[in-house]
Amino acid sequence: MMCLAIPGKVIKICGSTAIIDYGGVRREARIDFVPDVKVGDYVIVHTGFAIEILKEKDALESINAWMEVLGGNDE
Amino acid sequence: MMNKRSALARRIVEEINEIARAIGREVRIMDICGTHEDTINRGGIREILPRNIHLFAGPGCPVCITPVEDIAAMMKIAEQKDMIVTTFGDMYRIPTPRGSFSDFRARGYDVRVVYSIYDAYRLALKNDRLVVHFSPGFETTTAPTAGILSEVVERKIENFRIYSVHRLTPPAVEYLLKEGTRIDALITPGHVSAIIGVRGWRYLTENYGIPQVISGFDPLDVLLSILMLLKMIQEGRKDIENEYSRVVEEDGNIEAQEKIERFFTVRDAKWRALGIIPKSGLYLRDEYQWLDIRSEIDAPAMELPDLEAGCRCGEILRGLALPDECPLFGRVCTPSTPVGPCMVSSEGTCSVFYKYRKRGMGAMENGG
């Protein structure tokens, strides 16, 4: 029941479940808590339930953005 | 990709070093999520931090803190009526003085490991037998439980019940603070926060002056969060910041909160090896009591020892010791011969330390 840090991509929605793709590996997940989810969105899944839709799919992008905000030394 | 990562890591570590030098004094940063602890060990983050910055782990493993009495009570209940007991893989192997669920299955009882409460529910749909899900977990796991209970009620499914041992995380941090664990700053768990929001943690900063950063699970996320915490400490700010803003919202997941609120009420509850923590346990509300197997079959109250003699899991869960300070660690106590719960669960601090202990220093070199 560890937190799964890798986002999956929603490729199909049927009712209260969706098929989530993790780079080729596909899993079913419930989407009760992300009612606005669309095919193509990236989601975080915990014990079989999508708990949130990602605003940026790339972690590096958001970490880079944070570094700009913090205004550290530029290299 | 790797170059971009290394460059970012180097830049963050350099800044951490600079700020740590400016702060000068010792800083103790706690994480309370088994997955963060995994990230810290995998990334070799402890090793690359300056000497005055200490990372320690809190009670971030829900199956580790599940009371032995509840595990034993679940088994007592299953002895009294034909049922399929389901639970998570980590829970299945947790040792108690009355054995584990795995031992219980070896005695002929029907215990099955599931990945999700949804699997347990589907088992009930295809089966006439009673299915009882032994349900541990923090907020992130409670939301799925509430989601399934909602469907059980709507579809009037009669052969599905739970045994809730769900717990809330912020009250545990508050408890440790009151009990005297020194916490200068908190790496706040990303996926608990996805449910309860930044909002759910703010009172800890306001009431106890603890800077917090809600963090993602990439090693770079954790490094960045440490930098953000140190910056706050250097500037004397007591805030809560959200590094994991690509997932976590200020208000959290309202749908999930509403579902949890509908089914559960908060009461004082025991945490294994920690004691009773005020307002930390989630129990079904009176109108939904019937969904808990205990409303139908009662188990006699019992008092059992939490840990075997010598096991330091309690101090480890309180952030007072790290696994390598326990004489049993890696000698008597290993993942194949676990003495305490912290070595069993993949989220347990001892199990995480054991998994990475043979690895050398982290790939990200020390910039200072």
Short mmCIF file of C-alpha atoms in Angstrom, two decimals:
data_model
loop_
_atom_site.label_atom_id
_atom_site.label_comp_id
_atom_site.label_asym_id
_atom_site.label_seq_id
_atom_site.Cartn_x
_atom_site.Cartn_y
_atom_site.Cartn_z
CA MET A 1 0.00 0.00 0.00
CA MET A 2 2.96 2.31 -0.55
CA CYS A 3 2.40 5.55 -2.39
CA LEU A 4 2.89 5.01 -6.09
CA ALA A 5 4.87 8.03 -7.20
CA ILE A 6 4.64 7.41 -10.93
CA PRO A 7 1.76 9.09 -12.72
CA GLY A 8 -0.25 7.01 -15.18
CA LYS A 9 -1.99 8.15 -18.34
CA VAL A 10 -5.74 7.68 -18.68
CA ILE A 11 -6.41 5.86 -21.95
CA LYS A 12 -10.02 4.76 -21.52
CA ILE A 13 -12.90 5.64 -19.22
CA CYS A 14 -15.87 3.39 -18.57
CA GLY A 15 -18.25 4.47 -15.82
CA SER A 16 -16.53 4.66 -12.46
CA THR A 17 -13.32 3.05 -13.69
CA ALA A 18 -10.56 3.92 -16.13
CA ILE A 19 -7.72 2.10 -17.81
CA ILE A 20 -4.42 3.67 -16.80
CA ASP A 21 -1.25 3.18 -18.81
CA TYR A 22 2.17 3.12 -17.13
CA GLY A 23 4.48 3.10 -20.13
CA GLY A 24 2.94 -0.05 -21.58
CA VAL A 25 1.69 -1.69 -18.37
CA ARG A 26 -2.05 -1.15 -18.03
CA ARG A 27 -4.09 -1.16 -14.84
CA GLU A 28 -7.70 -0.52 -13.98
CA ALA A 29 -8.43 2.21 -11.44
CA ARG A 30 -11.53 3.76 -9.90
CA ILE A 31 -12.10 7.40 -10.76
CA ASP A 32 -14.72 8.28 -8.09
CA PHE A 33 -12.57 11.11 -6.70
CA VAL A 34 -11.54 12.70 -10.01
CA PRO A 35 -14.94 13.28 -11.66
CA ASP A 36 -13.48 15.71 -14.23
CA VAL A 37 -10.84 13.29 -15.51
CA LYS A 38 -10.46 13.01 -19.29
CA VAL A 39 -8.71 10.57 -21.59
CA GLY A 40 -5.10 11.78 -21.94
CA ASP A 41 -4.87 13.16 -18.37
CA TYR A 42 -2.14 11.95 -16.05
CA VAL A 43 -3.31 10.73 -12.65
CA ILE A 44 -1.84 9.58 -9.34
CA VAL A 45 -3.32 6.24 -8.27
CA HIS A 46 -3.33 4.96 -4.69
CA THR A 47 -4.54 1.44 -3.84
CA GLY A 48 -6.60 1.27 -7.02
CA PHE A 49 -8.17 4.75 -6.83
CA ALA A 50 -7.11 7.80 -8.81
CA ILE A 51 -6.68 10.48 -6.13
CA GLU A 52 -5.63 13.47 -8.23
CA ILE A 53 -5.04 14.71 -11.77
CA LEU A 54 -1.55 16.06 -12.44
CA LYS A 55 -1.21 19.65 -13.49
CA GLU A 56 2.24 19.02 -15.03
CA LYS A 57 3.20 15.51 -15.98
CA ASP A 58 6.93 16.18 -15.79
CA ALA A 59 8.37 16.40 -12.29
CA LEU A 60 11.50 18.12 -13.61
CA GLU A 61 9.42 20.88 -15.13
CA SER A 62 7.85 21.75 -11.80
CA ILE A 63 11.13 21.42 -9.87
CA ASN A 64 12.79 23.75 -12.39
CA ALA A 65 9.94 26.21 -12.00
CA TRP A 66 10.39 26.12 -8.22
CA MET A 67 14.11 26.83 -8.55
CA GLU A 68 13.26 29.91 -10.60
CA VAL A 69 10.87 31.07 -7.86
CA LEU A 70 13.49 30.49 -5.17
CA GLY A 71 15.94 32.47 -7.30
CA GLY A 72 19.05 30.44 -6.58
CA ASN A 73 22.44 30.66 -8.29
CA ASP A 74 22.13 30.14 -11.99
CA GLU A 75 24.57 27.81 -13.65
CA MET B 1 17.61 13.80 -19.23
CA MET B 2 20.28 12.53 -16.82
CA ASN B 3 22.39 15.64 -17.38
CA LYS B 4 19.45 17.87 -16.66
CA ARG B 5 18.72 15.86 -13.50
CA SER B 6 22.34 15.90 -12.28
CA ALA B 7 22.65 19.61 -12.95
CA LEU B 8 19.48 20.30 -10.99
CA ALA B 9 20.55 18.00 -8.13
CA ARG B 10 23.97 19.67 -7.97
CA ARG B 11 22.41 23.11 -7.92
CA ILE B 12 19.99 22.19 -5.11
CA VAL B 13 22.69 20.47 -3.04
CA GLU B 14 25.02 23.46 -3.41
CA GLU B 15 22.31 25.77 -2.12
CA ILE B 16 21.49 23.37 0.74
CA ASN B 17 25.16 23.44 1.75
CA GLU B 18 25.34 27.18 1.61
CA ILE B 19 22.20 27.69 3.71
CA ALA B 20 23.13 24.93 6.17
CA ARG B 21 26.46 26.68 6.74
CA ALA B 22 24.68 29.97 7.34
CA ILE B 23 22.27 28.32 9.81
CA GLY B 24 25.18 26.68 11.62
CA ARG B 25 23.22 24.82 14.27
CA GLU B 26 21.81 21.29 14.08
CA VAL B 27 18.49 20.97 12.20
CA ARG B 28 16.26 17.91 12.63
CA ILE B 29 13.86 17.27 9.73
CA MET B 30 11.24 14.55 10.02
CA ASP B 31 9.48 12.66 7.24
CA ILE B 32 6.35 10.64 7.98
CA CYS B 33 5.85 8.64 4.85
CA GLY B 34 7.38 5.26 4.03
CA THR B 35 7.66 6.26 0.38
CA HIS B 36 9.61 9.43 1.28
CA GLU B 37 11.91 7.28 3.40
CA ASP B 38 12.36 4.98 0.39
CA THR B 39 13.19 7.98 -1.82
CA ILE B 40 15.68 9.30 0.77
CA ASN B 41 17.45 5.93 0.96
CA ARG B 42 17.32 5.26 -2.77
CA GLY B 43 18.75 8.69 -3.54
CA GLY B 44 21.39 8.44 -0.79
CA ILE B 45 20.06 11.78 0.42
CA ARG B 46 21.09 11.35 4.09
CA GLU B 47 24.70 10.84 3.02
CA ILE B 48 24.93 13.94 0.85
CA LEU B 49 23.43 16.37 3.37
CA PRO B 50 25.70 18.64 5.40
CA ARG B 51 26.62 17.30 8.85
CA ASN B 52 24.28 19.61 10.75
CA ILE B 53 21.18 18.56 8.79
CA HIS B 54 19.58 15.37 10.13
CA LEU B 55 16.73 13.49 8.51
CA PHE B 56 14.69 11.14 10.63
CA ALA B 57 11.61 9.06 10.02
CA GLY B 58 8.33 9.27 11.89
CA PRO B 59 5.33 6.90 11.95
CA GLY B 60 4.88 6.76 8.18
CA CYS B 61 3.90 3.11 7.97
CA PRO B 62 0.21 2.42 8.60
CA VAL B 63 0.49 -1.34 8.95
CA CYS B 64 3.38 -0.92 11.42
CA ILE B 65 1.17 1.07 13.81
CA THR B 66 -1.95 -1.10 13.43
CA PRO B 67 -2.64 -2.44 16.96
CA VAL B 68 -1.79 -6.10 17.54
CA GLU B 69 -5.10 -6.37 19.42
CA ASP B 70 -7.04 -5.51 16.26
CA ILE B 71 -5.17 -8.04 14.15
CA ALA B 72 -5.81 -10.69 16.82
CA ALA B 73 -9.48 -9.61 17.13
CA MET B 74 -9.96 -9.94 13.37
CA MET B 75 -8.69 -13.51 13.58
CA LYS B 76 -10.95 -14.28 16.56
CA ILE B 77 -13.92 -12.97 14.58
CA ALA B 78 -13.03 -15.07 11.53
CA GLU B 79 -12.92 -18.17 13.73
CA GLN B 80 -16.61 -17.68 14.57
CA LYS B 81 -18.19 -17.48 11.13
CA ASP B 82 -17.38 -18.58 7.59
CA MET B 83 -15.82 -15.62 5.77
CA ILE B 84 -13.13 -14.52 3.38
CA VAL B 85 -10.77 -12.05 5.08
CA THR B 86 -8.97 -9.70 2.70
CA THR B 87 -6.14 -7.30 3.45
CA PHE B 88 -3.04 -5.73 1.89
CA GLY B 89 0.17 -7.70 1.33
CA ASP B 90 2.11 -5.77 3.98
CA MET B 91 -0.60 -6.30 6.59
CA TYR B 92 -0.74 -10.02 5.81
CA ARG B 93 2.79 -10.60 7.12
CA ILE B 94 2.81 -8.31 10.19
CA PRO B 95 3.81 -10.36 13.26
CA THR B 96 1.76 -10.36 16.47
CA PRO B 97 1.95 -12.50 19.64
CA ARG B 98 -0.98 -14.45 18.12
CA GLY B 99 0.76 -14.86 14.77
CA SER B 100 0.24 -13.05 11.47
CA PHE B 101 -2.62 -13.28 8.98
CA SER B 102 -0.27 -15.46 6.98
CA ASP B 103 -0.02 -17.90 9.92
CA PHE B 104 -3.80 -17.72 10.29
CA ARG B 105 -4.21 -18.78 6.68
CA ALA B 106 -1.79 -21.66 7.26
CA ARG B 107 -4.23 -22.82 9.98
CA GLY B 108 -6.86 -23.22 7.27
CA TYR B 109 -8.69 -19.89 7.34
CA ASP B 110 -9.46 -18.08 4.11
CA VAL B 111 -7.29 -14.96 4.05
CA ARG B 112 -6.55 -13.29 0.72
CA VAL B 113 -4.17 -10.51 -0.22
CA VAL B 114 -5.64 -7.68 -2.28
CA TYR B 115 -4.05 -4.65 -3.88
CA SER B 116 -7.14 -2.50 -3.42
CA ILE B 117 -10.35 -2.55 -1.40
CA TYR B 118 -11.97 -2.52 -4.85
CA ASP B 119 -10.61 -6.05 -5.39
CA ALA B 120 -12.11 -7.14 -2.06
CA TYR B 121 -15.45 -5.64 -3.07
CA ARG B 122 -15.37 -7.39 -6.46
CA LEU B 123 -14.65 -10.65 -4.66
CA ALA B 124 -17.88 -10.09 -2.69
CA LEU B 125 -19.79 -9.42 -5.91
CA LYS B 126 -18.75 -12.74 -7.47
CA ASN B 127 -19.22 -14.69 -4.27
CA ASP B 128 -22.05 -15.60 -1.92
CA ARG B 129 -19.72 -15.83 1.05
CA LEU B 130 -19.12 -12.95 3.43
CA VAL B 131 -16.05 -10.86 2.55
CA VAL B 132 -14.46 -8.82 5.35
CA HIS B 133 -11.73 -6.36 4.42
CA PHE B 134 -9.29 -5.66 7.26
CA SER B 135 -8.71 -2.04 6.41
CA PRO B 136 -5.57 -0.19 7.57
CA GLY B 137 -4.17 3.03 6.15
CA PHE B 138 -3.92 6.78 6.44
CA GLU B 139 -6.12 9.36 4.70
CA THR B 140 -4.99 8.30 1.21
CA THR B 141 -6.25 4.76 1.81
CA THR B 142 -9.33 5.80 3.79
CA ALA B 143 -10.73 7.64 0.76
CA PRO B 144 -10.91 4.44 -1.35
CA THR B 145 -12.55 2.66 1.61
CA ALA B 146 -15.22 5.35 1.81
CA GLY B 147 -15.68 5.20 -1.97
CA ILE B 148 -16.35 1.46 -1.87
CA LEU B 149 -18.62 1.70 1.20
CA SER B 150 -20.68 4.24 -0.70
CA GLU B 151 -21.20 1.73 -3.49
CA VAL B 152 -21.97 -1.08 -1.02
CA VAL B 153 -24.73 1.08 0.45
CA GLU B 154 -26.11 2.23 -2.92
CA ARG B 155 -26.13 -1.23 -4.45
CA LYS B 156 -27.28 -2.88 -1.20
CA ILE B 157 -24.45 -5.43 -1.20
CA GLU B 158 -25.08 -7.67 1.79
CA ASN B 159 -21.96 -9.79 1.99
CA PHE B 160 -19.31 -7.08 2.32
CA ARG B 161 -17.99 -5.69 5.61
CA ILE B 162 -14.84 -3.97 6.82
CA TYR B 163 -12.77 -3.85 10.00
CA SER B 164 -11.54 -0.26 10.08
CA VAL B 165 -8.12 0.47 11.56
CA HIS B 166 -7.76 3.69 9.59
CA ARG B 167 -5.71 6.46 11.19
CA LEU B 168 -5.10 10.18 10.65
CA THR B 169 -1.53 11.46 10.24
CA PRO B 170 -1.54 15.09 11.50
CA PRO B 171 -2.63 14.05 15.05
CA ALA B 172 0.35 11.66 15.17
CA VAL B 173 2.79 14.48 14.41
CA GLU B 174 1.07 16.63 17.04
CA TYR B 175 1.38 13.76 19.53
CA LEU B 176 5.11 13.36 18.89
CA LEU B 177 5.61 17.11 19.37
CA LYS B 178 3.76 17.01 22.68
CA GLU B 179 5.66 13.90 23.78
CA GLY B 180 8.95 15.71 23.19
CA THR B 181 10.31 14.43 19.88
CA ARG B 182 12.35 17.35 18.57
CA ILE B 183 11.13 18.29 15.11
CA ASP B 184 12.57 21.46 13.57
CA ALA B 185 10.83 20.98 10.23
CA LEU B 186 8.53 18.52 8.52
CA ILE B 187 8.62 16.90 5.08
CA THR B 188 4.87 16.55 4.73
CA PRO B 189 3.53 13.48 2.89
CA GLY B 190 2.44 14.26 -0.67
CA HIS B 191 -0.41 11.82 -1.11
CA VAL B 192 -2.01 12.30 2.31
CA SER B 193 -1.96 15.97 1.34
CA ALA B 194 -3.58 15.23 -2.02
CA ILE B 195 -6.60 14.19 0.07
CA ILE B 196 -6.57 16.67 2.99
CA GLY B 197 -4.92 19.58 1.18
CA VAL B 198 -2.37 22.09 2.42
CA ARG B 199 -5.22 23.22 4.65
CA GLY B 200 -5.25 19.93 6.60
CA TRP B 201 -1.69 20.50 7.88
CA ARG B 202 -1.64 24.25 8.48
CA TYR B 203 -2.65 24.07 12.16
CA LEU B 204 0.59 22.26 13.01
CA THR B 205 2.59 25.20 11.68
CA GLU B 206 0.31 27.76 13.32
CA ASN B 207 0.12 26.07 16.71
CA TYR B 208 3.61 24.59 17.00
CA GLY B 209 5.72 26.84 14.75
CA ILE B 210 6.94 23.94 12.63
CA PRO B 211 7.90 24.84 9.04
CA GLN B 212 6.47 22.30 6.58
CA VAL B 213 6.95 21.53 2.91
CA ILE B 214 4.54 19.18 1.18
CA SER B 215 6.82 17.06 -0.97
CA GLY B 216 6.66 14.84 -4.04
CA PHE B 217 8.44 11.50 -4.28
CA ASP B 218 11.26 12.02 -6.74
CA PRO B 219 14.69 12.34 -5.03
CA LEU B 220 14.83 15.83 -6.55
CA ASP B 221 11.44 16.67 -4.99
CA VAL B 222 12.76 15.67 -1.55
CA LEU B 223 16.05 17.56 -2.02
CA LEU B 224 14.14 20.64 -3.13
CA SER B 225 11.80 20.33 -0.13
CA ILE B 226 14.79 20.17 2.22
CA LEU B 227 16.17 23.32 0.56
CA MET B 228 12.80 25.07 0.97
CA LEU B 229 12.64 24.08 4.66
CA LEU B 230 16.18 25.28 5.32
CA LYS B 231 15.42 28.58 3.58
CA MET B 232 12.45 29.09 5.88
CA ILE B 233 14.58 28.28 8.94
CA GLN B 234 17.32 30.66 7.79
CA GLU B 235 14.82 33.45 7.26
CA GLY B 236 13.00 32.66 10.50
CA ARG B 237 9.72 32.01 8.67
CA LYS B 238 7.18 29.52 9.98
CA ASP B 239 5.15 28.63 6.93
CA ILE B 240 3.77 25.68 5.07
CA GLU B 241 4.82 25.50 1.43
CA ASN B 242 3.68 23.14 -1.29
CA GLU B 243 6.55 21.74 -3.38
CA TYR B 244 4.21 19.08 -4.81
CA SER B 245 1.91 21.67 -6.38
CA ARG B 246 1.63 19.57 -9.54
CA VAL B 247 -0.63 17.26 -7.50
CA VAL B 248 -1.65 18.85 -4.18
CA GLU B 249 -4.22 21.65 -3.93
CA GLU B 250 -4.81 24.06 -1.05
CA ASP B 251 -8.17 22.45 -0.26
CA GLY B 252 -7.22 18.88 -1.18
CA ASN B 253 -9.65 16.51 -2.83
CA ILE B 254 -13.10 17.66 -1.73
CA GLU B 255 -14.94 14.64 -3.18
CA ALA B 256 -12.69 12.32 -1.18
CA GLN B 257 -13.06 14.39 2.00
CA GLU B 258 -16.84 14.37 1.70
CA LYS B 259 -16.92 10.60 1.29
CA ILE B 260 -14.66 10.08 4.32
CA GLU B 261 -16.77 12.53 6.35
CA ARG B 262 -19.97 10.75 5.35
CA PHE B 263 -18.88 7.38 6.72
CA PHE B 264 -16.30 8.02 9.42
CA THR B 265 -16.10 9.79 12.74
CA VAL B 266 -12.89 10.59 14.61
CA ARG B 267 -12.04 9.12 18.00
CA ASP B 268 -8.96 8.54 20.16
CA ALA B 269 -7.15 5.44 18.97
CA LYS B 270 -4.20 3.24 19.77
CA TRP B 271 -1.12 3.17 17.54
CA ARG B 272 1.05 0.09 17.98
CA ALA B 273 4.19 0.89 19.99
CA LEU B 274 3.12 4.53 20.37
CA GLY B 275 0.05 4.41 22.62
CA ILE B 276 -3.30 6.18 22.47
CA ILE B 277 -3.23 9.22 20.19
CA PRO B 278 -6.11 11.70 20.70
CA LYS B 279 -8.53 12.09 17.79
CA SER B 280 -6.47 9.92 15.45
CA GLY B 281 -8.71 6.94 14.66
CA LEU B 282 -11.43 6.67 12.06
CA TYR B 283 -14.50 4.68 13.09
CA LEU B 284 -17.75 4.18 11.22
CA ARG B 285 -20.53 6.56 12.18
CA ASP B 286 -23.49 5.12 14.12
CA GLU B 287 -25.74 4.91 11.05
CA TYR B 288 -23.07 2.92 9.18
CA GLN B 289 -21.93 0.77 12.13
CA TRP B 290 -23.46 -2.26 10.42
CA LEU B 291 -20.75 -2.06 7.75
CA ASP B 292 -18.15 -2.94 10.41
CA ILE B 293 -17.94 -6.66 11.16
CA ARG B 294 -17.53 -5.84 14.87
CA SER B 295 -21.16 -4.74 14.99
CA GLU B 296 -22.17 -8.35 14.31
CA ILE B 297 -19.43 -10.46 15.87
CA ASP B 298 -17.51 -9.30 18.87
CA ALA B 299 -14.06 -10.39 19.89
CA PRO B 300 -13.07 -10.46 23.56
CA ALA B 301 -10.97 -7.50 24.66
CA MET B 302 -7.34 -8.48 25.03
CA GLU B 303 -4.11 -6.87 25.93
CA LEU B 304 -1.04 -8.09 24.13
CA PRO B 305 2.59 -6.91 24.10
CA ASP B 306 3.20 -4.59 21.14
CA LEU B 307 6.73 -5.72 20.41
CA GLU B 308 9.14 -8.51 21.21
CA ALA B 309 11.81 -7.75 23.80
CA GLY B 310 14.69 -5.80 22.30
CA CYS B 311 12.76 -4.54 19.25
CA ARG B 312 13.23 -0.77 18.94
CA CYS B 313 10.40 -0.22 16.46
CA GLY B 314 8.67 2.08 18.98
CA GLU B 315 11.61 4.49 19.18
CA ILE B 316 12.04 4.31 15.41
CA LEU B 317 8.37 5.23 14.87
CA ARG B 318 8.82 8.18 17.25
CA GLY B 319 11.82 9.44 15.33
CA LEU B 320 14.09 8.82 18.33
CA ALA B 321 16.29 6.19 16.68
CA LEU B 322 17.28 5.01 13.22
CA PRO B 323 17.35 1.28 12.38
CA ASP B 324 21.14 0.89 12.49
CA GLU B 325 21.01 1.91 16.16
CA CYS B 326 19.04 -1.28 16.95
CA PRO B 327 21.23 -4.27 17.88
CA LEU B 328 18.76 -6.65 16.23
CA PHE B 329 18.79 -4.83 12.87
CA GLY B 330 20.29 -6.85 10.04
CA ARG B 331 21.47 -9.59 12.43
CA VAL B 332 18.52 -11.27 14.12
CA CYS B 333 15.97 -9.09 12.37
CA THR B 334 15.86 -9.17 8.57
CA PRO B 335 13.00 -9.07 6.04
CA SER B 336 12.96 -12.89 5.93
CA THR B 337 13.11 -13.17 9.74
CA PRO B 338 11.41 -9.97 10.93
CA VAL B 339 11.18 -9.36 14.68
CA GLY B 340 9.06 -6.22 14.55
CA PRO B 341 6.55 -4.59 12.20
CA CYS B 342 9.05 -1.94 10.98
CA MET B 343 11.02 -4.71 9.24
CA VAL B 344 7.99 -6.34 7.60
CA SER B 345 6.21 -3.66 5.67
CA SER B 346 7.87 -2.23 2.59
CA GLU B 347 6.96 1.14 4.13
CA GLY B 348 8.62 0.29 7.45
CA THR B 349 11.77 2.28 8.19
CA CYS B 350 13.81 -0.86 9.02
CA SER B 351 12.73 -2.61 5.84
CA VAL B 352 13.65 0.45 3.74
CA PHE B 353 17.05 0.78 5.45
CA TYR B 354 17.72 -2.95 4.95
CA LYS B 355 16.82 -2.78 1.27
CA TYR B 356 19.36 -0.03 0.54
CA ARG B 357 22.01 -0.76 3.19
CA LYS B 358 24.46 -2.48 0.83
CA ARG B 359 24.47 0.41 -1.58
CA GLY B 360 27.31 2.87 -1.50
CA MET B 361 26.99 6.60 -1.22
CA GLY B 362 24.34 8.32 -3.29
CA ALA B 363 24.91 9.08 -6.93
CA MET B 364 24.56 12.77 -6.23
CA GLU B 365 27.89 13.94 -4.86
CA ASN B 366 28.33 16.33 -2.00
CA GLY B 367 28.78 19.86 -3.24
CA GLY B 368 30.19 21.26 -0.01
#
